[in-house]
mmCIF file of C-alpha atoms and ligand atoms in Angstrom:
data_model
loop_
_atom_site.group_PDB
_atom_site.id
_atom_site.type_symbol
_atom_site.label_atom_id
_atom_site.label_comp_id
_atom_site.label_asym_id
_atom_site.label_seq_id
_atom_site.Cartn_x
_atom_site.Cartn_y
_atom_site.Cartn_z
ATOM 1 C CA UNK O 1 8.626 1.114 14.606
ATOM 2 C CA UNK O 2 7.764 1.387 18.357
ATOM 3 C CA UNK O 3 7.690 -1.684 20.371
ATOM 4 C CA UNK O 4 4.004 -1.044 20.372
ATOM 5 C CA UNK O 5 3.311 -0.712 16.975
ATOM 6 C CA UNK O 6 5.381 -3.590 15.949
ATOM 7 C CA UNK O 7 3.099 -5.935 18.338
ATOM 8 C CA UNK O 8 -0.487 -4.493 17.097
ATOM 9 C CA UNK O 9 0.931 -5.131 13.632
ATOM 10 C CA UNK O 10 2.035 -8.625 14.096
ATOM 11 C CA UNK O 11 -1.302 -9.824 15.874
ATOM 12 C CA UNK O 12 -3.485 -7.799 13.600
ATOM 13 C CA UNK O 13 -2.149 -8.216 10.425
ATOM 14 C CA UNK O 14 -2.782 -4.024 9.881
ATOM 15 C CA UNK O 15 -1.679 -0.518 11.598
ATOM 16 C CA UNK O 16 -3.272 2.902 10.616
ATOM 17 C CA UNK O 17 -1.071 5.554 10.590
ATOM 18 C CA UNK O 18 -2.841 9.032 11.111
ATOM 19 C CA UNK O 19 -1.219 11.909 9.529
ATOM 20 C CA UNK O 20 0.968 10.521 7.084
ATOM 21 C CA UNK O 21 0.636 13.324 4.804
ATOM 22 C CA UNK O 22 1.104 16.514 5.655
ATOM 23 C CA UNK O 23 -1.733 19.003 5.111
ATOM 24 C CA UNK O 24 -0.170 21.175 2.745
ATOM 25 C CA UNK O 25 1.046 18.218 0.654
ATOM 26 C CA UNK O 26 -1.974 16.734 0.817
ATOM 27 C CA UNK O 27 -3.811 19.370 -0.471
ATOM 28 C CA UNK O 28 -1.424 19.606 -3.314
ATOM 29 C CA UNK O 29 -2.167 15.840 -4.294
ATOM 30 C CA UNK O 30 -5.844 16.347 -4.150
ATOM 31 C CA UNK O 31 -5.209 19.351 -6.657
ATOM 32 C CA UNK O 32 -3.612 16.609 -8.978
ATOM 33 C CA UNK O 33 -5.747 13.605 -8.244
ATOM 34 C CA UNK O 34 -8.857 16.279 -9.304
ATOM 35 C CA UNK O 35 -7.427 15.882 -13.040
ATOM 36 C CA UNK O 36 -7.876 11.939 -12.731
ATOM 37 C CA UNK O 37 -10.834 11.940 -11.046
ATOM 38 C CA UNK O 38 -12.412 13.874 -13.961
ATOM 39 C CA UNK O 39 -10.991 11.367 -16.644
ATOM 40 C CA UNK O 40 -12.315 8.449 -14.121
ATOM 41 C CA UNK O 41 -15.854 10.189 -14.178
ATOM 42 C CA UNK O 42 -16.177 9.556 -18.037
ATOM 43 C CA UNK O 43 -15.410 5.830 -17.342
ATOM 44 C CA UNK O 44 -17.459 5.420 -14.282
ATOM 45 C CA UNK O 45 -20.394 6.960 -16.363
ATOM 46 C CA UNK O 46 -20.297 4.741 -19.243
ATOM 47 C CA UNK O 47 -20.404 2.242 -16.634
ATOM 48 C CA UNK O 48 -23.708 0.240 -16.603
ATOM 49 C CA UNK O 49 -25.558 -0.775 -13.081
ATOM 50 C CA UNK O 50 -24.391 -4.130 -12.832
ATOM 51 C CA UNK O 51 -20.371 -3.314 -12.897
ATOM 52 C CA UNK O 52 -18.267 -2.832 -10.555
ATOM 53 C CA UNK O 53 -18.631 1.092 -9.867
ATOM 54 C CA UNK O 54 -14.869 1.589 -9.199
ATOM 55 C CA UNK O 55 -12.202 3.277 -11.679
ATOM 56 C CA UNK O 56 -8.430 2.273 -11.344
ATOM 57 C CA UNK O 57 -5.588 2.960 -12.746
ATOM 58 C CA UNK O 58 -2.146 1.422 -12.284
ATOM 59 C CA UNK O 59 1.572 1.924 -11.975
ATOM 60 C CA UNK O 60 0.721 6.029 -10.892
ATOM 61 C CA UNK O 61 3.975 6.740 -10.274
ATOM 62 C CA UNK O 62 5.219 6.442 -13.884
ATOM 63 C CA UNK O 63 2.337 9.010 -14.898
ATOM 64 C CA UNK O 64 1.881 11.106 -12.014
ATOM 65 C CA UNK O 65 5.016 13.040 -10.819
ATOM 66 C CA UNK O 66 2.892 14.558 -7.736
ATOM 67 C CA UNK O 67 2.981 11.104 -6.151
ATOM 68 C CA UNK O 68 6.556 10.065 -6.612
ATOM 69 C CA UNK O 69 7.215 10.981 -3.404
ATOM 70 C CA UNK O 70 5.049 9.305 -1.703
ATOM 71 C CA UNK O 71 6.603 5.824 -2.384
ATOM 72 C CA UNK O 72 9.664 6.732 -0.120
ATOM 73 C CA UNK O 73 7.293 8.809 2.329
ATOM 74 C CA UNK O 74 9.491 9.261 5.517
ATOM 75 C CA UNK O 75 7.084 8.362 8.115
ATOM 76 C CA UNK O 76 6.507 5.468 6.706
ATOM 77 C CA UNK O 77 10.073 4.676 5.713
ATOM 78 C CA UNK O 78 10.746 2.547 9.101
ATOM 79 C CA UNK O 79 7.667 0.245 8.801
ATOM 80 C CA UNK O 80 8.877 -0.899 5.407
ATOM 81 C CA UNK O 81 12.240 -1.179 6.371
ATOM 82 C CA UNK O 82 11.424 -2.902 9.129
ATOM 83 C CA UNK O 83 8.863 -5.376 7.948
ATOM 84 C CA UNK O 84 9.984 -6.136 4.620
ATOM 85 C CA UNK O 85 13.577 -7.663 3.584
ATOM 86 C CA UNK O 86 15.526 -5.347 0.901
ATOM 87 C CA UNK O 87 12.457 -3.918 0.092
ATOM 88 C CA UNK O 88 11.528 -2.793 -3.475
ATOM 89 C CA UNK O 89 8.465 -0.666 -4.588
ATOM 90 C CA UNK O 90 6.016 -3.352 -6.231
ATOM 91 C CA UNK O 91 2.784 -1.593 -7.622
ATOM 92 C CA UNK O 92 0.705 1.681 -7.423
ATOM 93 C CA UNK O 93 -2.459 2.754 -8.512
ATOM 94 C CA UNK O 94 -4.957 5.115 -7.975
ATOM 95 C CA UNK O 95 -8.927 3.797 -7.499
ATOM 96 C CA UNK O 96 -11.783 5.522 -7.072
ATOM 97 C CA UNK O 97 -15.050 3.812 -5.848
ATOM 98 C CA UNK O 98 -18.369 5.387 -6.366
ATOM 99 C CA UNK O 99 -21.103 3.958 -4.449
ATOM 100 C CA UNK O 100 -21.714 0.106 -5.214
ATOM 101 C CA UNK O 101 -17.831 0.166 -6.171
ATOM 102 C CA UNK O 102 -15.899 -2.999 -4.599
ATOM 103 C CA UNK O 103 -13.217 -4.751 -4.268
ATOM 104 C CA UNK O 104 -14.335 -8.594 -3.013
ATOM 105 C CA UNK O 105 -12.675 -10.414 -0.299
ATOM 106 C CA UNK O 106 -9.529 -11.873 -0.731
ATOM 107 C CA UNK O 107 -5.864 -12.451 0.498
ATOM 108 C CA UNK O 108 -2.567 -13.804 -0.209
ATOM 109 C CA UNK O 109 -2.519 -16.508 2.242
ATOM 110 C CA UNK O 110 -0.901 -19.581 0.867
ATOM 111 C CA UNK O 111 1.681 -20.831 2.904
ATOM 112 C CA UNK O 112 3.033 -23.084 0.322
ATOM 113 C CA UNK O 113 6.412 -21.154 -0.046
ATOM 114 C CA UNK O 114 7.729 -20.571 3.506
ATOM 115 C CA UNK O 115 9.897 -17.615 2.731
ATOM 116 C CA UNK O 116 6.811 -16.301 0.369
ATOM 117 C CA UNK O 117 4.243 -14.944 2.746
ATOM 118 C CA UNK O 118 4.117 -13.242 6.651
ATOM 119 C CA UNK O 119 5.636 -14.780 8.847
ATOM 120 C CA UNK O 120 8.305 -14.053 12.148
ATOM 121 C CA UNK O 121 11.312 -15.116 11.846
ATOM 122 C CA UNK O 122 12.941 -12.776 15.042
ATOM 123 C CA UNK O 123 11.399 -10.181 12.682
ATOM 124 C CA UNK O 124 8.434 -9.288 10.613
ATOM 125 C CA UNK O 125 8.719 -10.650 6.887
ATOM 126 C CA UNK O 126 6.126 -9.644 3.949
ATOM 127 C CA UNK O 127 6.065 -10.703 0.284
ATOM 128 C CA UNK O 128 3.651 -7.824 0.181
ATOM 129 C CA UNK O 129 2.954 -5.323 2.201
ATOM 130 C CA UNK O 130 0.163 -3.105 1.005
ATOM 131 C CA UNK O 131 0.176 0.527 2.129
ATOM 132 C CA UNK O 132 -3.210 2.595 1.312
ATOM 133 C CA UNK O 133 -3.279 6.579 1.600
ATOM 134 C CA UNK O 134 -6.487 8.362 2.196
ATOM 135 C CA UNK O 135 -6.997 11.627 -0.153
ATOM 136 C CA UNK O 136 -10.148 12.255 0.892
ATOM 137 C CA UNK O 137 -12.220 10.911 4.778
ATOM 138 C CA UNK O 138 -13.141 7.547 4.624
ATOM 139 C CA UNK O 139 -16.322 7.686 6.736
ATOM 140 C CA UNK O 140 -18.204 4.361 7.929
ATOM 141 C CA UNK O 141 -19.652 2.807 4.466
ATOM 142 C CA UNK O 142 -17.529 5.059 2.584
ATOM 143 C CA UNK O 143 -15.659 2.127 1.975
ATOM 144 C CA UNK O 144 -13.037 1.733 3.986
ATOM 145 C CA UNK O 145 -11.309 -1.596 4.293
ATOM 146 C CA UNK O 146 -12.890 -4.406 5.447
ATOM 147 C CA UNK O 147 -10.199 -6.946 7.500
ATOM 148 C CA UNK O 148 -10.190 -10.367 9.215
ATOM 149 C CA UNK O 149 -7.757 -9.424 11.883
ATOM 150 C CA UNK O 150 -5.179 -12.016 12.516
ATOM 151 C CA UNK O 151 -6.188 -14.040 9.430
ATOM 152 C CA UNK O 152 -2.297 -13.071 7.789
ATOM 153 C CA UNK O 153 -1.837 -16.088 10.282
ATOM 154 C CA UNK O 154 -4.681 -18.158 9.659
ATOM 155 C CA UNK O 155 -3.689 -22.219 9.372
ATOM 156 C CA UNK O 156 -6.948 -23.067 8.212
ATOM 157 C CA UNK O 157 -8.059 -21.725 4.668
ATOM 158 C CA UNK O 158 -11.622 -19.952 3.996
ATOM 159 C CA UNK O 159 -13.994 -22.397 2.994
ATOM 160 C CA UNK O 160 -15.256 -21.787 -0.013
ATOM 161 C CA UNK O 161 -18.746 -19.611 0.245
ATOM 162 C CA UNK O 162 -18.209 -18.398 3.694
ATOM 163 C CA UNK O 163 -17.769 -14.756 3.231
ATOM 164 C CA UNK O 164 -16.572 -14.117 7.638
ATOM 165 C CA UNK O 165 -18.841 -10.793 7.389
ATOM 166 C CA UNK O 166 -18.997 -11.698 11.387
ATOM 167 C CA UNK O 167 -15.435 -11.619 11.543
ATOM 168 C CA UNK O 168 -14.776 -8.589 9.237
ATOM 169 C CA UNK O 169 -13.853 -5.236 10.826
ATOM 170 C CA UNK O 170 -14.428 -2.112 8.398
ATOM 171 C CA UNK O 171 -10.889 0.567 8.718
ATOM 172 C CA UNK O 172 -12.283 4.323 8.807
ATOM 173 C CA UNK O 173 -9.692 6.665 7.869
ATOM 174 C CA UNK O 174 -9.064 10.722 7.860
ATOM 175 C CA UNK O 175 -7.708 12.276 4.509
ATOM 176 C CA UNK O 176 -3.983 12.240 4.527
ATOM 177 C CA UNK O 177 -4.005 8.660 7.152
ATOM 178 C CA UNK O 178 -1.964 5.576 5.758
ATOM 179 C CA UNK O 179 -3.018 2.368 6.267
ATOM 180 C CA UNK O 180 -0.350 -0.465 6.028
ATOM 181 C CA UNK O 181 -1.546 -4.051 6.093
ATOM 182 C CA UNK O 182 -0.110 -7.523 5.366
ATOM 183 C CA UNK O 183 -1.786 -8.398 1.477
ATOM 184 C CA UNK O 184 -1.974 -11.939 3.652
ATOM 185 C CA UNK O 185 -5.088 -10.718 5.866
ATOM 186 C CA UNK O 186 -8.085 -11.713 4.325
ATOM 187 C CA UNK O 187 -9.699 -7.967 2.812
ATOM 188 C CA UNK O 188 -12.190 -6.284 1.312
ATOM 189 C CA UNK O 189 -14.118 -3.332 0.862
ATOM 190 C CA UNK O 190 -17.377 -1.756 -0.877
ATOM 191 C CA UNK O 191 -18.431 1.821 -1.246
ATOM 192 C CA UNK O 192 -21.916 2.467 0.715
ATOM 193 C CA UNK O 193 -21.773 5.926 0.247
ATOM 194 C CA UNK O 194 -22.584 8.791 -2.045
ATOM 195 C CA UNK O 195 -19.316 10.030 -1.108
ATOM 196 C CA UNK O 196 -16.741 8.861 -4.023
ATOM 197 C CA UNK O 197 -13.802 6.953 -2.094
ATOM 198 C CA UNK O 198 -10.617 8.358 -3.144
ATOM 199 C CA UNK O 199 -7.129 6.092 -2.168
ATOM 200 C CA UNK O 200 -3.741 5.705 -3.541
ATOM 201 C CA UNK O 201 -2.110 2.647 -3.053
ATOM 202 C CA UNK O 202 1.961 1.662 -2.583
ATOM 203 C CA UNK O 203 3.089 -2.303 -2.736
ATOM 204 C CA UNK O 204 5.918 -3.512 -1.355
ATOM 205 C CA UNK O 205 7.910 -6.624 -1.862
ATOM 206 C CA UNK O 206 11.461 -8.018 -0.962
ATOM 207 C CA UNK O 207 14.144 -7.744 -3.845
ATOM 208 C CA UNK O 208 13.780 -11.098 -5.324
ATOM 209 C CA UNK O 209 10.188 -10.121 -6.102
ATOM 210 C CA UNK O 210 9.643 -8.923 -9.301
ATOM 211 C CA UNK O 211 7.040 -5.799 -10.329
ATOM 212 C CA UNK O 212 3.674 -6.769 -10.835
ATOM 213 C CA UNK O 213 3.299 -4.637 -14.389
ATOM 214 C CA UNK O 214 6.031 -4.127 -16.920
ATOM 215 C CA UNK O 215 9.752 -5.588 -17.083
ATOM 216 C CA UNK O 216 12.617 -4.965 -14.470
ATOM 217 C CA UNK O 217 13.218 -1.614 -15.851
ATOM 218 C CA UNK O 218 9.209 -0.326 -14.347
ATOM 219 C CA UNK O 219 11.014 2.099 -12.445
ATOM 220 C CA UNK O 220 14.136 3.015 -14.152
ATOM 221 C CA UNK O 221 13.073 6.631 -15.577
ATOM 222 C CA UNK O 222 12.565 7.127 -11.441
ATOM 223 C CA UNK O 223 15.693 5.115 -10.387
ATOM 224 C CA UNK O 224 17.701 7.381 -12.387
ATOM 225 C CA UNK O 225 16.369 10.821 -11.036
ATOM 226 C CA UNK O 226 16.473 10.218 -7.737
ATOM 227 C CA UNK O 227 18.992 11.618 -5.466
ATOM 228 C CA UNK O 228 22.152 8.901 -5.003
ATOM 229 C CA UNK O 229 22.068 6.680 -1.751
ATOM 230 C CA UNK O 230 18.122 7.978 -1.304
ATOM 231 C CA UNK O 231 15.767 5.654 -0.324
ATOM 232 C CA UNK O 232 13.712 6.153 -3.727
ATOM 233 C CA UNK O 233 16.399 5.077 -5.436
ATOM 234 C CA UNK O 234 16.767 2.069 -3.729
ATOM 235 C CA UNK O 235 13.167 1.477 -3.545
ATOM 236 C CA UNK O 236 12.839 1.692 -7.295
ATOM 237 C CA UNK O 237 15.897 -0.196 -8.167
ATOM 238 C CA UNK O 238 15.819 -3.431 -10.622
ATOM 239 C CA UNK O 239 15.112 -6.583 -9.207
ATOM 240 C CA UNK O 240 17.764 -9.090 -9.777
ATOM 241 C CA UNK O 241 17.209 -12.533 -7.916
ATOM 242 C CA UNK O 242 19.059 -12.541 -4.439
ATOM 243 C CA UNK O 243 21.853 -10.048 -5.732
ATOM 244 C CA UNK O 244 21.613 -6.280 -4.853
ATOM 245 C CA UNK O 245 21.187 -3.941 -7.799
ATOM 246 C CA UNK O 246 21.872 -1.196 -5.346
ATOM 247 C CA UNK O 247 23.070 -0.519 -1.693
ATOM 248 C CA UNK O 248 20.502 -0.070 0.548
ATOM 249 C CA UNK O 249 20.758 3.147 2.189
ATOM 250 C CA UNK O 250 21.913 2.956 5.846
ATOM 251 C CA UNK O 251 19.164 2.727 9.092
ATOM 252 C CA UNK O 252 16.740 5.129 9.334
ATOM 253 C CA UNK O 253 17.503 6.669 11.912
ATOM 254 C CA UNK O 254 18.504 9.955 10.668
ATOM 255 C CA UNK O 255 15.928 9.976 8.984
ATOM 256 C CA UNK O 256 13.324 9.310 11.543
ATOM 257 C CA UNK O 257 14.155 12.071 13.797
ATOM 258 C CA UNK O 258 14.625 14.457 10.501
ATOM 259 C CA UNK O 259 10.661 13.555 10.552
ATOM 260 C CA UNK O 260 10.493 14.165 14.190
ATOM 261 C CA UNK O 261 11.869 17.491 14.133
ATOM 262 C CA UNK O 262 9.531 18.849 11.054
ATOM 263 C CA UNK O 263 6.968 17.562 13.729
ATOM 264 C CA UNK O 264 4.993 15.148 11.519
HETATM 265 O O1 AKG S 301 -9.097 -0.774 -2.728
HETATM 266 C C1 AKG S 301 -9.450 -1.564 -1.863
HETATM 267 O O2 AKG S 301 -10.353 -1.333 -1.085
HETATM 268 C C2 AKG S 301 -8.785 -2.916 -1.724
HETATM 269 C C3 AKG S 301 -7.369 -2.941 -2.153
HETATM 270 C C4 AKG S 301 -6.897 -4.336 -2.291
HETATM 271 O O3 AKG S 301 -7.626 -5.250 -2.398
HETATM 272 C C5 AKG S 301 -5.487 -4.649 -2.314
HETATM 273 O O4 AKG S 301 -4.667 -3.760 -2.081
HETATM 274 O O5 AKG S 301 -5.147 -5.808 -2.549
#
């Protein structure tokens, strides 16, 4: 992470990424995601007016092979290594969000724990950082995500009823943009649009954390494919308290300007 990226992170609580996918892959994904969208369609349309128009479906990566990739994206790679300790792949899913579909404002923000939410400590430290992919353009009321900047370092909770719209600040994105943001800023979002929002989403956790769906083993089928000493493996290792399950693959350097050179 750049020395300027690292500071608008760190006061904002967010950082959009542009071009985190590359075209070609991107359109590949789409090609895939088409298949779920379909099934979604039959749930969305069975769906009466006063739900919540949006169709999700979790842990992706153990259904979808197109987007097992994605968890140890390279350009991305340094951010998570960088913000979060020993970090371990927590959740995925898939939503879709027709128009009226939303997800309502909330955050992670209880700094009961100290070593259990943002904070600097001569370095950025998550319990979960949330990174969301763009498929398709998230236009202005297309349901982008709404954010309280800063409030990942609020002192003072919400009070109860107030819902900040004059402090929220909606996050347009282009197909194939990543946005990464702290699950500690206060969030939102709601689909304005005819257009049907279409995101993938990647959690991230330190070690000690364990998955949010399933056992240890979420990841193992993955864990075992992937290439030894990759960063997928590591990412979809076991949890297993403070103790490593595996080594964490060395910086990322080499991988960085691997990324550099292929120009993305
Ligand atoms: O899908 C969205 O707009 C919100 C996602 C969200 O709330 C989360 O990642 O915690």
């Amino acid at each position: 992470m750049t020395p300027e990226d690292l500071y608008r992170y760190d006061v904002n609580g967010y950082l959009l990424l542009e071009g985190a996918i590359a075209p070609d892959e991107l359109a590949r994904l789409n090609a895939r995601i088409d298949v779920w969208e379909e099934r979604a369609l039959e749930v969305f349309c069975a769906k009466s007016a006063g739900e919540n128009q949006e169709v999700r479906y979790d842990d992706v990566v153990n259904q979808e092979e197109s987007l097992v990739e994605l968890a140890a994206n390279p350009v991305v790679l340094p951010h998570i290594r960088e913000m979060v300790e020993r970090p371990r792949l927590k959740s995925t899913w898939i939503a879709f969000k027709w128009r009226g579909g939303q997800t309502t404002l909330h955050s992670n923000h209880t700094p009961s724990v100290t070593c259990n939410f943002y904070h600097f400590n001569g370095q950025i430290r998550h319990n979960l950082l949330n990174l969301m992919y763009a498929l398709h353009d998230i236009e202005p009321g297309g349901g982008g995500l709404k954010v309280v900047p800063g409030s990942h370092k609020a002192n003072y909770p919400r009070a109860r009823g107030d819902d900040v719209s004059d402090l929220l600040v909606e996050l347009s994105m282009k197909a194939g943009d990543v946005l990464l943001f702290s699950h500690d800023i206060a969030h939102c979002s709601k689909n304005e649009s005819d257009d049907i929002r279409r995101t993938v989403m990647y959690t991230y956790c330190p070690g000690v954390i364990a998955n949010s769906f399933g056992g240890d083993g979420l990841y193992e089928r993955i864990f075992e494919t992937a290439p030894e000493g990759s960063w997928l493996k590591y990412l979809t290792r076991r949890p297993n308290g403070f103790r490593e399950t595996y080594p964490q693959p060395p910086e990322l350097d080499a991988v960085v300007d691997a990324v550099r050179c292929a120009g993305v």
